[in-house]
Amino acid sequence: LMVTSTRPAEGKSTSAFAIAQCLARLQRRTLLIDGDMRSPSVHVGLGIDNEKGLSNLLSGSATLAAVTRETGIDRLTVISAGPPPPNAAELLSSDRIENVIEEALRHYDNVVVDAPPVMGIADAPLIASKVAGTIFVVESRGVRARLGKVAIGRLQNSQAHLLGAILTKFDQKRAHFSYGYDYGYGYGEQKAG
């Protein structure tokens, strides 16, 4: 499962962590992978180092066992992004990411990839083509509809299987919607006055 968004700071990393944590609570052995090697954040949120991770695994300089870290949450393990590679798209465009996911699924019930945003770089569509499903994160009032549609189009062009969307940062106090009901009835004729 991949989690992505149109642009940075929409809440995709928080959403990916929440999904992984929920799966772990359902008694599923879950691996959370920070797939955003250009701007990693999972290690910061968990308070772990980022000395080794996905970039090492994809480059062949480390094994899955060497880069996985316990989180302190029962049944939830993490792989940080690792040191920034010279060309993340090159590492992701080969079969390496698919091989990593296949190997991980031999040890875990679920793998959740916190992917980079879709716009601006090719990384998210490359990952999307290798996973079973994609969740698209949308910040409330944060992204123009047109740009969101372009991002979804890029995912669809990569053969991504879009499972749904998560709306983040929704402020109910700023929401402008209401339910209106208009009932009317009358008897006889009214005189113009």
Short mmCIF file of C-alpha atoms in Angstrom, two decimals:
data_model
loop_
_atom_site.label_atom_id
_atom_site.label_comp_id
_atom_site.label_asym_id
_atom_site.label_seq_id
_atom_site.Cartn_x
_atom_site.Cartn_y
_atom_site.Cartn_z
CA LEU A 1 0.00 0.00 0.00
CA MET A 2 1.40 3.40 -0.97
CA VAL A 3 0.39 6.73 0.55
CA THR A 4 1.05 9.91 -1.43
CA SER A 5 -0.25 13.44 -2.00
CA THR A 6 -0.12 16.17 -4.61
CA ARG A 7 2.52 18.27 -2.87
CA PRO A 8 4.56 18.27 0.37
CA ALA A 9 3.06 19.04 3.80
CA GLU A 10 -0.45 17.72 3.11
CA GLY A 11 -0.24 15.11 5.87
CA LYS A 12 0.77 12.02 3.89
CA SER A 13 3.49 10.87 6.32
CA THR A 14 1.15 11.26 9.29
CA SER A 15 -1.54 9.37 7.35
CA ALA A 16 0.89 6.58 6.34
CA PHE A 17 1.97 6.18 9.97
CA ALA A 18 -1.66 6.14 11.16
CA ILE A 19 -2.58 3.45 8.62
CA ALA A 20 0.45 1.34 9.58
CA GLN A 21 -0.33 1.75 13.27
CA CYS A 22 -3.98 0.72 12.75
CA LEU A 23 -2.90 -2.40 10.85
CA ALA A 24 -0.51 -3.32 13.66
CA ARG A 25 -3.30 -2.88 16.20
CA LEU A 26 -5.35 -5.34 14.15
CA GLN A 27 -2.68 -7.95 14.96
CA ARG A 28 -1.04 -7.60 11.51
CA ARG A 29 2.75 -7.61 11.28
CA THR A 30 3.26 -4.30 9.49
CA LEU A 31 6.29 -2.68 7.88
CA LEU A 32 6.29 1.08 7.28
CA ILE A 33 8.82 2.19 4.65
CA ASP A 34 9.84 5.82 4.22
CA GLY A 35 9.94 5.94 0.42
CA ASP A 36 10.60 9.68 0.26
CA MET A 37 14.38 9.53 -0.09
CA ARG A 38 14.58 13.19 -1.13
CA SER A 39 12.76 14.58 1.91
CA PRO A 40 12.48 11.84 4.54
CA SER A 41 10.41 12.36 7.68
CA VAL A 42 9.43 9.01 9.19
CA HIS A 43 12.66 8.79 11.20
CA VAL A 44 12.02 12.24 12.67
CA GLY A 45 8.52 11.32 13.78
CA LEU A 46 9.74 8.11 15.41
CA GLY A 47 12.89 9.62 16.90
CA ILE A 48 15.31 7.24 15.18
CA ASP A 49 18.41 7.88 13.09
CA ASN A 50 18.43 7.80 9.29
CA GLU A 51 21.95 6.42 8.79
CA LYS A 52 20.73 3.39 6.86
CA GLY A 53 17.46 2.63 5.18
CA LEU A 54 15.66 2.19 1.88
CA SER A 55 18.40 3.83 -0.21
CA ASN A 56 20.93 1.29 1.13
CA LEU A 57 18.52 -1.56 0.46
CA LEU A 58 17.81 -0.44 -3.12
CA SER A 59 21.49 0.11 -3.90
CA GLY A 60 22.32 -3.39 -2.69
CA SER A 61 24.59 -2.21 0.13
CA ALA A 62 22.33 -3.58 2.91
CA THR A 63 19.87 -6.36 3.58
CA LEU A 64 16.26 -6.07 4.72
CA ALA A 65 17.19 -7.33 8.18
CA ALA A 66 19.98 -4.73 8.45
CA VAL A 67 17.72 -1.73 7.78
CA THR A 68 14.54 -2.61 9.70
CA ARG A 69 13.97 -0.93 13.05
CA GLU A 70 11.54 -1.64 15.85
CA THR A 71 9.20 1.24 16.72
CA GLY A 72 8.13 0.36 20.23
CA ILE A 73 4.65 -0.34 18.86
CA ASP A 74 3.81 -4.03 18.91
CA ARG A 75 3.91 -5.55 15.39
CA LEU A 76 5.04 -2.29 13.72
CA THR A 77 8.51 -2.17 12.16
CA VAL A 78 9.98 0.66 10.10
CA ILE A 79 12.58 1.26 7.41
CA SER A 80 13.77 4.86 7.24
CA ALA A 81 14.65 6.42 3.88
CA GLY A 82 18.41 6.23 4.48
CA PRO A 83 21.05 8.58 3.07
CA PRO A 84 19.88 10.59 0.03
CA PRO A 85 20.97 8.75 -3.14
CA PRO A 86 22.40 10.64 -6.13
CA ASN A 87 19.39 9.60 -8.24
CA ALA A 88 16.35 8.27 -6.37
CA ALA A 89 14.31 7.83 -9.56
CA GLU A 90 16.99 5.56 -11.01
CA LEU A 91 16.86 3.32 -7.93
CA LEU A 92 13.06 3.22 -8.09
CA SER A 93 12.78 2.65 -11.85
CA SER A 94 14.46 -0.74 -11.73
CA ASP A 95 12.88 -3.89 -10.32
CA ARG A 96 14.61 -3.26 -7.00
CA ILE A 97 11.65 -1.64 -5.23
CA GLU A 98 9.38 -4.45 -6.38
CA ASN A 99 11.90 -7.01 -5.10
CA VAL A 100 12.12 -5.19 -1.75
CA ILE A 101 8.33 -5.23 -1.38
CA GLU A 102 8.12 -8.91 -2.34
CA GLU A 103 10.82 -9.81 0.20
CA ALA A 104 9.13 -7.71 2.89
CA LEU A 105 5.80 -9.46 2.28
CA ARG A 106 7.46 -12.78 3.08
CA HIS A 107 8.08 -11.45 6.62
CA TYR A 108 5.17 -9.02 7.14
CA ASP A 109 1.43 -9.15 6.62
CA ASN A 110 1.30 -5.57 5.31
CA VAL A 111 3.78 -3.10 3.85
CA VAL A 112 2.92 0.61 3.86
CA VAL A 113 5.11 2.95 1.79
CA ASP A 114 5.17 6.64 2.67
CA ALA A 115 5.91 7.87 -0.86
CA PRO A 116 6.99 11.32 -2.05
CA PRO A 117 4.39 13.76 -3.39
CA VAL A 118 3.32 13.18 -6.98
CA MET A 119 4.02 16.60 -8.49
CA GLY A 120 7.51 17.64 -9.47
CA ILE A 121 9.28 14.27 -9.40
CA ALA A 122 8.78 10.81 -10.89
CA ASP A 123 9.25 8.82 -7.66
CA ALA A 124 5.61 8.38 -6.56
CA PRO A 125 4.32 7.13 -9.94
CA LEU A 126 7.28 4.71 -10.09
CA ILE A 127 6.40 3.27 -6.67
CA ALA A 128 2.66 3.29 -7.46
CA SER A 129 3.26 0.96 -10.39
CA LYS A 130 4.81 -1.61 -8.03
CA VAL A 131 2.30 -1.71 -5.16
CA ALA A 132 -1.14 -3.30 -4.83
CA GLY A 133 -2.93 -0.06 -3.95
CA THR A 134 -2.52 3.68 -3.46
CA ILE A 135 -4.14 6.05 -0.99
CA PHE A 136 -4.20 9.70 -2.06
CA VAL A 137 -3.96 12.33 0.70
CA VAL A 138 -5.59 15.71 0.11
CA GLU A 139 -5.19 18.71 2.41
CA SER A 140 -8.47 20.51 2.97
CA ARG A 141 -8.26 23.92 1.29
CA GLY A 142 -4.59 23.22 0.57
CA VAL A 143 -4.51 22.20 -3.08
CA ARG A 144 -6.34 23.55 -6.07
CA ALA A 145 -8.68 21.00 -7.61
CA ARG A 146 -6.97 21.29 -11.01
CA LEU A 147 -3.55 20.39 -9.55
CA GLY A 148 -5.06 17.47 -7.62
CA LYS A 149 -6.62 16.17 -10.83
CA VAL A 150 -3.25 16.40 -12.60
CA ALA A 151 -1.60 14.43 -9.76
CA ILE A 152 -4.29 11.74 -9.88
CA GLY A 153 -3.89 11.59 -13.67
CA ARG A 154 -0.15 10.98 -13.28
CA LEU A 155 -0.88 8.12 -10.88
CA GLN A 156 -3.46 6.62 -13.24
CA ASN A 157 -0.99 6.86 -16.14
CA SER A 158 1.46 4.77 -14.07
CA GLN A 159 -1.21 2.07 -13.69
CA ALA A 160 -1.72 2.88 -10.00
CA HIS A 161 -4.64 1.15 -8.33
CA LEU A 162 -6.25 4.05 -6.46
CA LEU A 163 -8.10 2.77 -3.40
CA GLY A 164 -9.36 6.09 -2.10
CA ALA A 165 -8.44 9.38 -0.51
CA ILE A 166 -7.89 10.83 2.95
CA LEU A 167 -8.89 14.43 3.67
CA THR A 168 -6.48 16.02 6.13
CA LYS A 169 -6.40 19.28 8.09
CA PHE A 170 -10.16 19.72 7.84
CA ASP A 171 -11.41 22.60 9.99
CA GLN A 172 -15.10 22.15 10.63
CA LYS A 173 -15.38 25.75 11.87
CA ARG A 174 -14.26 27.03 8.46
CA ALA A 175 -16.49 24.67 6.52
CA HIS A 176 -19.18 26.41 4.57
CA PHE A 177 -21.90 23.89 4.12
CA SER A 178 -25.35 23.54 5.48
CA TYR A 179 -28.36 21.39 5.15
CA GLY A 180 -31.40 23.28 4.10
CA TYR A 181 -34.95 22.14 3.93
CA ASP A 182 -37.72 24.30 2.57
CA TYR A 183 -41.18 23.25 3.44
CA GLY A 184 -44.16 25.30 2.47
CA TYR A 185 -47.86 25.02 2.33
CA GLY A 186 -50.79 27.32 1.87
CA TYR A 187 -54.54 27.44 1.74
CA GLY A 188 -56.65 29.41 -0.66
CA GLU A 189 -55.47 32.43 -2.51
CA GLN A 190 -53.44 35.30 -1.18
CA LYS A 191 -54.45 38.80 -2.09
CA ALA A 192 -51.81 41.04 -3.54
CA GLY A 193 -51.16 43.82 -1.19
#
